[in-house]
Coordinates of C-alpha atoms in Angstrom, one line a residue:
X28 CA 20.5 14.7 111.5
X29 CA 22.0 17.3 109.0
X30 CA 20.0 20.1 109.9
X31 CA 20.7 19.3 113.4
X32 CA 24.3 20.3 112.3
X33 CA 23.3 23.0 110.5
X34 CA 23.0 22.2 106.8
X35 CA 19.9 22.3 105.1
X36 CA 18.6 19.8 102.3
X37 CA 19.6 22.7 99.5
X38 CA 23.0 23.2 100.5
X39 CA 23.2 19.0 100.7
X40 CA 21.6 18.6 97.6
X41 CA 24.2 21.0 96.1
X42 CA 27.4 18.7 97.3
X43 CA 25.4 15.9 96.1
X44 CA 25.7 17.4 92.6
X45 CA 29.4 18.3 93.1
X46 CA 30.2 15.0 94.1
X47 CA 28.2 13.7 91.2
X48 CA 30.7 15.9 88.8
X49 CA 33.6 15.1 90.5
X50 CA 32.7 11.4 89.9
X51 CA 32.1 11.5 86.3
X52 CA 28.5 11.9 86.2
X53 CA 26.2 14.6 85.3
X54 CA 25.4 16.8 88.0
X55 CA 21.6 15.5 87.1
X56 CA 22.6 12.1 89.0
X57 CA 22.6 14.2 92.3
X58 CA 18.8 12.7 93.5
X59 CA 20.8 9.1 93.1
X60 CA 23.5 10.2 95.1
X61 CA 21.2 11.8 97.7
X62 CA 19.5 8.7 97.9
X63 CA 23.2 6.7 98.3
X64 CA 23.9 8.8 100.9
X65 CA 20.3 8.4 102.9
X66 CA 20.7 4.8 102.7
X67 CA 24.3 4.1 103.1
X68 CA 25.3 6.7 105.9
X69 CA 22.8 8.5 107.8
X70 CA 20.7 5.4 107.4
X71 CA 23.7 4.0 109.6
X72 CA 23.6 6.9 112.4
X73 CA 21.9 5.2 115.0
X74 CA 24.6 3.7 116.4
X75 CA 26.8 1.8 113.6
X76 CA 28.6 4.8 112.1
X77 CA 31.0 3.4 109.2
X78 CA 34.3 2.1 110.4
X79 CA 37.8 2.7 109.2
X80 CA 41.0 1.7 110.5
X81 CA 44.1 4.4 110.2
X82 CA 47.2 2.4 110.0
X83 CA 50.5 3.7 110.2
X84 CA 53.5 2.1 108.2
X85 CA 57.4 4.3 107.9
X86 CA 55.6 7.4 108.4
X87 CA 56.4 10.6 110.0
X88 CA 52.6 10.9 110.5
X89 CA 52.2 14.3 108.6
X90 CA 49.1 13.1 106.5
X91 CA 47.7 12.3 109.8
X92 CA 48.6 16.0 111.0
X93 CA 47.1 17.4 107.7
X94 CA 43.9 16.1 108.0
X95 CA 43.2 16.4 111.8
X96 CA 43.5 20.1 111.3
X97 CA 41.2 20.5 108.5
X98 CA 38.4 22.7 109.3
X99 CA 36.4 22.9 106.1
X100 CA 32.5 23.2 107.3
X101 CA 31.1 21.8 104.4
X102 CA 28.9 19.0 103.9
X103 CA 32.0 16.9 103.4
X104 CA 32.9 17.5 106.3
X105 CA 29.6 16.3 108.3
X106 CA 29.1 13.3 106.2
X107 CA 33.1 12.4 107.7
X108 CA 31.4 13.0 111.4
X109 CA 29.3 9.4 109.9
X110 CA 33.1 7.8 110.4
X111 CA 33.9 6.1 113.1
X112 CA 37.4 5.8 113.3
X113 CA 38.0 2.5 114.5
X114 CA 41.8 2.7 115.0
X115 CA 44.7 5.2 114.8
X116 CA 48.3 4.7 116.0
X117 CA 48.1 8.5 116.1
X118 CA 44.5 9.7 116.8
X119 CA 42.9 7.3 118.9
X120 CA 42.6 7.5 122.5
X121 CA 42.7 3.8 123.6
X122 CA 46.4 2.4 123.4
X123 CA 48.1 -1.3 123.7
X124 CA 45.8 -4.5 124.0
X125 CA 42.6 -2.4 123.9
X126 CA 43.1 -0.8 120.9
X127 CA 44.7 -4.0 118.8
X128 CA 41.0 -5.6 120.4
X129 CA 39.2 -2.8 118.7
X130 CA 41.0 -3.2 115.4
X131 CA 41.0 -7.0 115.2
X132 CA 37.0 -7.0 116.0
X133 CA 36.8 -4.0 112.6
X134 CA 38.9 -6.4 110.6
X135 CA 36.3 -9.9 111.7
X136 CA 33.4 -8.3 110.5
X137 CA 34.6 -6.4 107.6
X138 CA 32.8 -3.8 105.5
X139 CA 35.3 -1.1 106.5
X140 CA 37.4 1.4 104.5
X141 CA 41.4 1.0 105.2
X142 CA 44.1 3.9 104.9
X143 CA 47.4 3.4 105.1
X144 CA 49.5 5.6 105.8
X145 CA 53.7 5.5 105.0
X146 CA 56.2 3.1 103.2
X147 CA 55.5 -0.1 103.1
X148 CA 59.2 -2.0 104.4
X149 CA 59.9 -5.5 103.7
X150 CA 63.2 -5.7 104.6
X151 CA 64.2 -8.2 107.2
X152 CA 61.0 -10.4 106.7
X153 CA 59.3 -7.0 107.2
X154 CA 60.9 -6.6 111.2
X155 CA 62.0 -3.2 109.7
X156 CA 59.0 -1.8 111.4
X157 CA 57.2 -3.9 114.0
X158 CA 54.1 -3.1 115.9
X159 CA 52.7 -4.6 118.9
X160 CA 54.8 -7.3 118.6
X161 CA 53.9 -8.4 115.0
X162 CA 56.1 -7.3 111.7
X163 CA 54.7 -4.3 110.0
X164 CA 53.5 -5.6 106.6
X165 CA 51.7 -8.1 109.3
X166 CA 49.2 -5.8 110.0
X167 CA 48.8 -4.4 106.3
X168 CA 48.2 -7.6 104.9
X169 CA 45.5 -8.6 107.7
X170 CA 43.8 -5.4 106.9
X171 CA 43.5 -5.4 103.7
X172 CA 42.4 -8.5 102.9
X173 CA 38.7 -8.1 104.6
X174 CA 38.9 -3.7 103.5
X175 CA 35.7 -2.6 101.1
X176 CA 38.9 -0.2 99.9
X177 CA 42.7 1.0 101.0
X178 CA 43.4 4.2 100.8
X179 CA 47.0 4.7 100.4
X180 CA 47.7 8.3 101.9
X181 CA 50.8 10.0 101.0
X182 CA 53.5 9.3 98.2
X183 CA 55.3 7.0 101.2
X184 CA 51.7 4.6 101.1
X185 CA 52.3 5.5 97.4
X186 CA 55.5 4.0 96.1
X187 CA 57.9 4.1 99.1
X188 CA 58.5 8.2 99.1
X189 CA 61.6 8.9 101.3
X190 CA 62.1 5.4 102.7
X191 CA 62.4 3.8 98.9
X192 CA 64.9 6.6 98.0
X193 CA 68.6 5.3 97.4
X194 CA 69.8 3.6 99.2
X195 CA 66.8 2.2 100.3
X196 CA 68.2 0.5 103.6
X197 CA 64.7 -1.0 104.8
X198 CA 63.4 -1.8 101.0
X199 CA 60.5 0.2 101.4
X200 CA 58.2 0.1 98.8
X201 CA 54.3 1.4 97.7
X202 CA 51.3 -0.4 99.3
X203 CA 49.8 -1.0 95.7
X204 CA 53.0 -2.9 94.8
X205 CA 53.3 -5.0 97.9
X206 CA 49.8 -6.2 98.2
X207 CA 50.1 -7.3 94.4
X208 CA 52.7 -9.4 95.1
X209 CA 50.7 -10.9 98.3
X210 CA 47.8 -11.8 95.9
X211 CA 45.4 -9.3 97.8
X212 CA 43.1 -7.8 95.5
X213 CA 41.3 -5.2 97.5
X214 CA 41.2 -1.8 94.8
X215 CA 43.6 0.7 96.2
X216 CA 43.2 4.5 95.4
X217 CA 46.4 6.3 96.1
X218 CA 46.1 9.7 97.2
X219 CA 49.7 10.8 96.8
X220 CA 51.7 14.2 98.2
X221 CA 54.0 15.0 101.4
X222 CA 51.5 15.2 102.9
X223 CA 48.6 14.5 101.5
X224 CA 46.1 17.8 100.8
X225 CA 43.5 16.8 103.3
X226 CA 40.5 18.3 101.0
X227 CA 41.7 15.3 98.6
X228 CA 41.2 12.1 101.4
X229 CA 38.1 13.9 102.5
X230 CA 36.5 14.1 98.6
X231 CA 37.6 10.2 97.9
X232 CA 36.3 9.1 101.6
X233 CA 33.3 10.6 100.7
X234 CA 33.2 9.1 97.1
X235 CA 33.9 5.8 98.3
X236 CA 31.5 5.7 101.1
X237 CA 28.2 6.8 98.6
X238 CA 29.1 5.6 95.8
X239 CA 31.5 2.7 96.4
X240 CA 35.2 2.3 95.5
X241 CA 34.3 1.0 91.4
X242 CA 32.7 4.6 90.6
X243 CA 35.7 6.4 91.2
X244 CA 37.1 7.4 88.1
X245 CA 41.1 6.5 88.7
X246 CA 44.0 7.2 86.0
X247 CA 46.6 4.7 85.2
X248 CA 48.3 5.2 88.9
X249 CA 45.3 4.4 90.7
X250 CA 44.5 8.2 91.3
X251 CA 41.2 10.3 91.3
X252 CA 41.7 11.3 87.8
X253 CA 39.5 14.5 88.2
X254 CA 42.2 15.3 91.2
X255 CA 45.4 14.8 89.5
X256 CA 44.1 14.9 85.8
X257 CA 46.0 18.2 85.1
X258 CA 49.5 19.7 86.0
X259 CA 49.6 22.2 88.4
X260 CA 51.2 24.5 86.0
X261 CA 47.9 24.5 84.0
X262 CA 46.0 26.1 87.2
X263 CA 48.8 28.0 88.6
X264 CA 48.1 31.8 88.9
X265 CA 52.0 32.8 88.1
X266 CA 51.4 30.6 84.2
X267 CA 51.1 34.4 82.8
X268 CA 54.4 35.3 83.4
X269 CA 55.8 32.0 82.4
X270 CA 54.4 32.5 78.8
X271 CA 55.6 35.9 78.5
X272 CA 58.8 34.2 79.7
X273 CA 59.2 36.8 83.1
X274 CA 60.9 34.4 85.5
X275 CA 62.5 34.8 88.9
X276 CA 66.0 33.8 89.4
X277 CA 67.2 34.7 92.5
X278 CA 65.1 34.6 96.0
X279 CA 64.5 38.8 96.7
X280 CA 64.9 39.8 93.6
X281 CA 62.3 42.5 92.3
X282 CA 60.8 39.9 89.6
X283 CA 60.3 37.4 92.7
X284 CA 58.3 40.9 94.2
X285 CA 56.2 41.2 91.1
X286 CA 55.3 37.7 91.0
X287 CA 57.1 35.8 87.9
X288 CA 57.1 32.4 87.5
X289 CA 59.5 30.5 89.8
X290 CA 60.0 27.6 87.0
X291 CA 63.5 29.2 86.9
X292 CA 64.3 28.5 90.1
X293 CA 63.2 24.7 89.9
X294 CA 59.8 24.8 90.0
X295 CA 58.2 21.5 88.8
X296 CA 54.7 22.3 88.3
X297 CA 54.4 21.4 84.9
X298 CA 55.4 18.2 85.4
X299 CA 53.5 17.4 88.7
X300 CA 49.8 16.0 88.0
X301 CA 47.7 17.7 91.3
X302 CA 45.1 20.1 91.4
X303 CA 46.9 22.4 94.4
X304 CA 46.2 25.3 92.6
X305 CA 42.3 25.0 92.6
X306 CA 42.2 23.5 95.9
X307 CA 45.0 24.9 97.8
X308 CA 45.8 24.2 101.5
X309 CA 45.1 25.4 105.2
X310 CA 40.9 25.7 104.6
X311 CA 41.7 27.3 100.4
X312 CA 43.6 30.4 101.9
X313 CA 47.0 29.8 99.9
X314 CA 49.7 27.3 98.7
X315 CA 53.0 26.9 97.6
X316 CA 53.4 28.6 94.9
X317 CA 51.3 31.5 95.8
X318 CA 53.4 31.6 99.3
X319 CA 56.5 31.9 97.0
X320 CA 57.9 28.6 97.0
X321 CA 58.7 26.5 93.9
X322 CA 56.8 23.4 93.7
X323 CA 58.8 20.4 94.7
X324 CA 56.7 18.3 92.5
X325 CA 55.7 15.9 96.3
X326 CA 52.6 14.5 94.3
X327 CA 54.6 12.6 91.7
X328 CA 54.8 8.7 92.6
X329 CA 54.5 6.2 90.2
X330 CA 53.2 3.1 92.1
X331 CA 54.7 0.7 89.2
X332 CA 58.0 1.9 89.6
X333 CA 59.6 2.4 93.1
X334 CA 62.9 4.5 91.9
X335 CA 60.3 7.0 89.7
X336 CA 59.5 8.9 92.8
X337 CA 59.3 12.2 93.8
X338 CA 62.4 12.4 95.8
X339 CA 64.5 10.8 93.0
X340 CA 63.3 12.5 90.5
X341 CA 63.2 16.2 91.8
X342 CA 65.7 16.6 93.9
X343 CA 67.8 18.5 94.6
X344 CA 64.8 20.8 94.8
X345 CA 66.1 24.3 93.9
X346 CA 67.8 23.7 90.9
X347 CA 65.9 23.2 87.3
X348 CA 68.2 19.3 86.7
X349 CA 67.2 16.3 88.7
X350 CA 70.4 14.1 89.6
X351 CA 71.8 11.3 87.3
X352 CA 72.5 8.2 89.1
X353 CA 75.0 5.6 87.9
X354 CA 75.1 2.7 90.7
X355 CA 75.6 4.8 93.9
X356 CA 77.0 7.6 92.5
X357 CA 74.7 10.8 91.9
X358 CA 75.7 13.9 90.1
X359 CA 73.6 16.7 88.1
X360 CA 74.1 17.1 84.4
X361 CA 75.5 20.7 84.5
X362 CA 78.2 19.5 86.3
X363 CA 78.6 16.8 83.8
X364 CA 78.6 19.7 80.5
X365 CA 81.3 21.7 83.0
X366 CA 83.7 18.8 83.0
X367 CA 83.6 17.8 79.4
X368 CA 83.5 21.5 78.6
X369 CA 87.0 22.0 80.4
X370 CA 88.7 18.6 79.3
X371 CA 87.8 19.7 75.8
X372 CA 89.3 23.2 76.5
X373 CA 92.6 22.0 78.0
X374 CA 92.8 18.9 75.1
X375 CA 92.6 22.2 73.0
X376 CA 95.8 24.1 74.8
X377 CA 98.1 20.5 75.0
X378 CA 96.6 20.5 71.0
X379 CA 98.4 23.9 70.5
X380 CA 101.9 23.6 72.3
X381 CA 102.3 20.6 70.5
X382 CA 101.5 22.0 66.9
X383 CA 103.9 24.7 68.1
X384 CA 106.8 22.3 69.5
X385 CA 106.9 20.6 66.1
X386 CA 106.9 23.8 64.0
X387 CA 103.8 23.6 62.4
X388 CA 103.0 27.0 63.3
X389 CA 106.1 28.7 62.0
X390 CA 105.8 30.3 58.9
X391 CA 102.9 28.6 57.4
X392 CA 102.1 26.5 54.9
X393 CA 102.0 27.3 51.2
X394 CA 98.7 27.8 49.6
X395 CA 97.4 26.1 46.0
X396 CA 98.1 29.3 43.8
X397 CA 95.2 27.7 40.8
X398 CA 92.5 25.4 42.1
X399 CA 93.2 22.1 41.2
X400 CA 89.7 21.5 39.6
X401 CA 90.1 25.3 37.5
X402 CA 93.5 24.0 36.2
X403 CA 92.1 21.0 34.8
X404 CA 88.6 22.5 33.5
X405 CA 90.1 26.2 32.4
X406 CA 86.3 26.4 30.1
X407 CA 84.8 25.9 33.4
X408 CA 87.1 27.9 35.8
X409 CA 85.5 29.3 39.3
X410 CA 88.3 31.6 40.3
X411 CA 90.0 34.3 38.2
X412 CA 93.6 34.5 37.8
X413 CA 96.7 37.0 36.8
X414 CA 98.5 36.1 34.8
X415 CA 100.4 33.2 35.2
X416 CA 104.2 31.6 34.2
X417 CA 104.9 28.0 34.8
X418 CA 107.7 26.8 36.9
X419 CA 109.4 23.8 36.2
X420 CA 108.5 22.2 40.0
X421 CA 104.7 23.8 39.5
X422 CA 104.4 22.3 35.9
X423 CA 105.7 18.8 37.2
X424 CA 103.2 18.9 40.0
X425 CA 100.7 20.1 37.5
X426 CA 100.1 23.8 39.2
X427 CA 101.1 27.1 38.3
X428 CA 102.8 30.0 39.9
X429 CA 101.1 33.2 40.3
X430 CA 103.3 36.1 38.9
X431 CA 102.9 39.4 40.6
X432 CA 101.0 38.1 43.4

């Protein structure tokens, strides 16, 4: 069946060993994963290819869009052609009571992978978002329960995204979070970004499918820690220039020409966990940064934590401060150090006319002529003195008058 499509048993042996890597084995485990794959997938060709539902929550259906278009023609690629994509609010090409029949006949005999795609909203008894007929989180919760895995695409399936950014209208939250609190227990992998790099759905579909979802190596977020293990400041090609401290600071500028680092200018690549700078987008031809455009750190969701996403926390994108937020109210902290800066300058000025409205600033003020401490410890004296005559007032006070000076 592969060589029918064109790959022959070296090149699949070789992804077998790559997926081996990438799954925290040594790439000598690549005969067991071969032997996965026979048995799980193409053993599965004649006529049962794998299911998987697509289901969309608060989405604006970009990580649908960025995956349809990849074209990668790798062995990935063929082993996705095993899927059977069961339902899609986007992609498939049944509609209404047909389609719901198709995904309700997945969901009864189970053994299927999940991924869901967008917030998760709950507001309203979850009516934020209905779908034929049914509240959204209806149709989460149904599919999950039965799923082999849920894939939550997109830092929307993440942790909420857009939606769970103030004021949070709908209460949109992370699929994670919400199927926690439902007492489902299906593992979830979260694949964040906006959208989600397709080469990263298409490496954990494949990971899952061979090897299952409990031999995917996940970080504390539920990520594919060999994915988003590392910043992408410590892959990004511009890092040179950020040690030698060369930055960019304005759009068109001659540095921006030459390449400098666009951290600067807001970039938040060293604190975004992704791999886009190995990978890269549209088939590994470019990305952000390399196109010139700071990363807006769309990989960051925390899962735990709905207000610790990436929207929240990075924006407003070009500028190097995130926003404070005190209730309702947002401001950045520069603004913040510009306003105590001036009331401190003008408490300064009022200071000064009123030292000068009360005289203190006429004249003077009279200095000690002999430090105190040198006129009580002459033996042990710091300064040196001329000659000096006593004045009635100085020797009452205990000080002397400097004569000549």
């Amino acid at each position: 069946m592969l060589e029918s499509r064109g790959v022959t048993r070296r090149r699949f042996m070789e992804f077998c060993g790559a997926l081996a890597v990438a799954a925290g084995l040594s790439s000598a485990a690549a005969p067991k994963v071969a032997e996965a794959v026979e048995e799980s997938l193409i053993g599965r060709a004649k006529g049962k290819l794998y299911p998987v539902l697509w289901i969309e929550g608060a989405s604006c259906t970009g990580c649908t869009e960025s995956f349809a278009q990849l074209e990668t023609p790798d062995v990935g690629t063929v082993v996705l052609e095993l899927l059977s994509l069961n339902y899609s609010d986007v992609l498939s090409a049944g509609a209404g009571e047909s389609l719901e029949k198709a995904k309700e006949q997945t969901i009864a005999a189970g053994d299927y992978l999940l991924v869901y795609e967008g917030a998760v909203v709950e507001r309203w008894e979850g009516n934020a978002l209905r779908v034929a007929g049914l509240p959204g989180v209806h149709h989460l919760e149904e599919a999950a329960e039965n799923a082999r895995a849920v894939v939550a695409l997109g830092s929307c399936a993440v942790n909420g995204g857009w939606m769970s950014a103030a004021p949070n209208a709908a209460g949109a939250t992370g699929v994670m979070a919400y199927l926690k609190k439902k007492g489902i227990h299906t593992p979830v992998i979260n694949v964040p970004g906006c959208p989600a790099n397709p080469e990263h759905l298409m490496a954990v579909l494949t990971e899952v499918l061979m090897l299952g979802p409990n031999h995917l190596q996940l970080d504390g977020h539920n990520r594919p820690a060999q994915i988003f293990g590392q910043t992408v400041h410590d892959n990004c090609e511009r890092r040179g220039h950020f040690e030698n401290g060369e930055f960019v600071y304005k759009f068109g500028s001659k540095e921006e020409e030459l390449g400098y680092c666009l951290y600067a200018l807001g970039c938040r690549g060293p604190q975004t966990n992704s791999n886009c700078g190995v990978v890269m987008w549209n088939n590994r031809r470019s990305w952000c940064v390399q196109a010139g455009a700071p990363c807006i750190g769309c990989c960051e969701a925390n899962p735990h934590n709905i207000e610790d996403n990436w929207v929240e926390v990075n924006t407003p994108f070009i500028a190097r401060h995130r926003d404070l937020r005190v209730g309702n109210w947002m401001i950045q902290p520069d603004l913040i150090a510009f306003g105590v800066t001036g009331a401190l300058a003008a408490a300064l000025v009022v200071h000064g006319f009123g030292m000068k409205k009360a005289g203190r600033m006429d004249g003077g003020a009279d200095f000690e002529p002999k430090r105190t401490w040198d006129a009580k410890h002459p033996d042990k004296a710091i300064g040196q003195y001329d000659e000096v005559v006593e004045t009635p007032a100085a020797s009452a006070a205990g000080q002397t008058k400097n004569e000549g000076r």
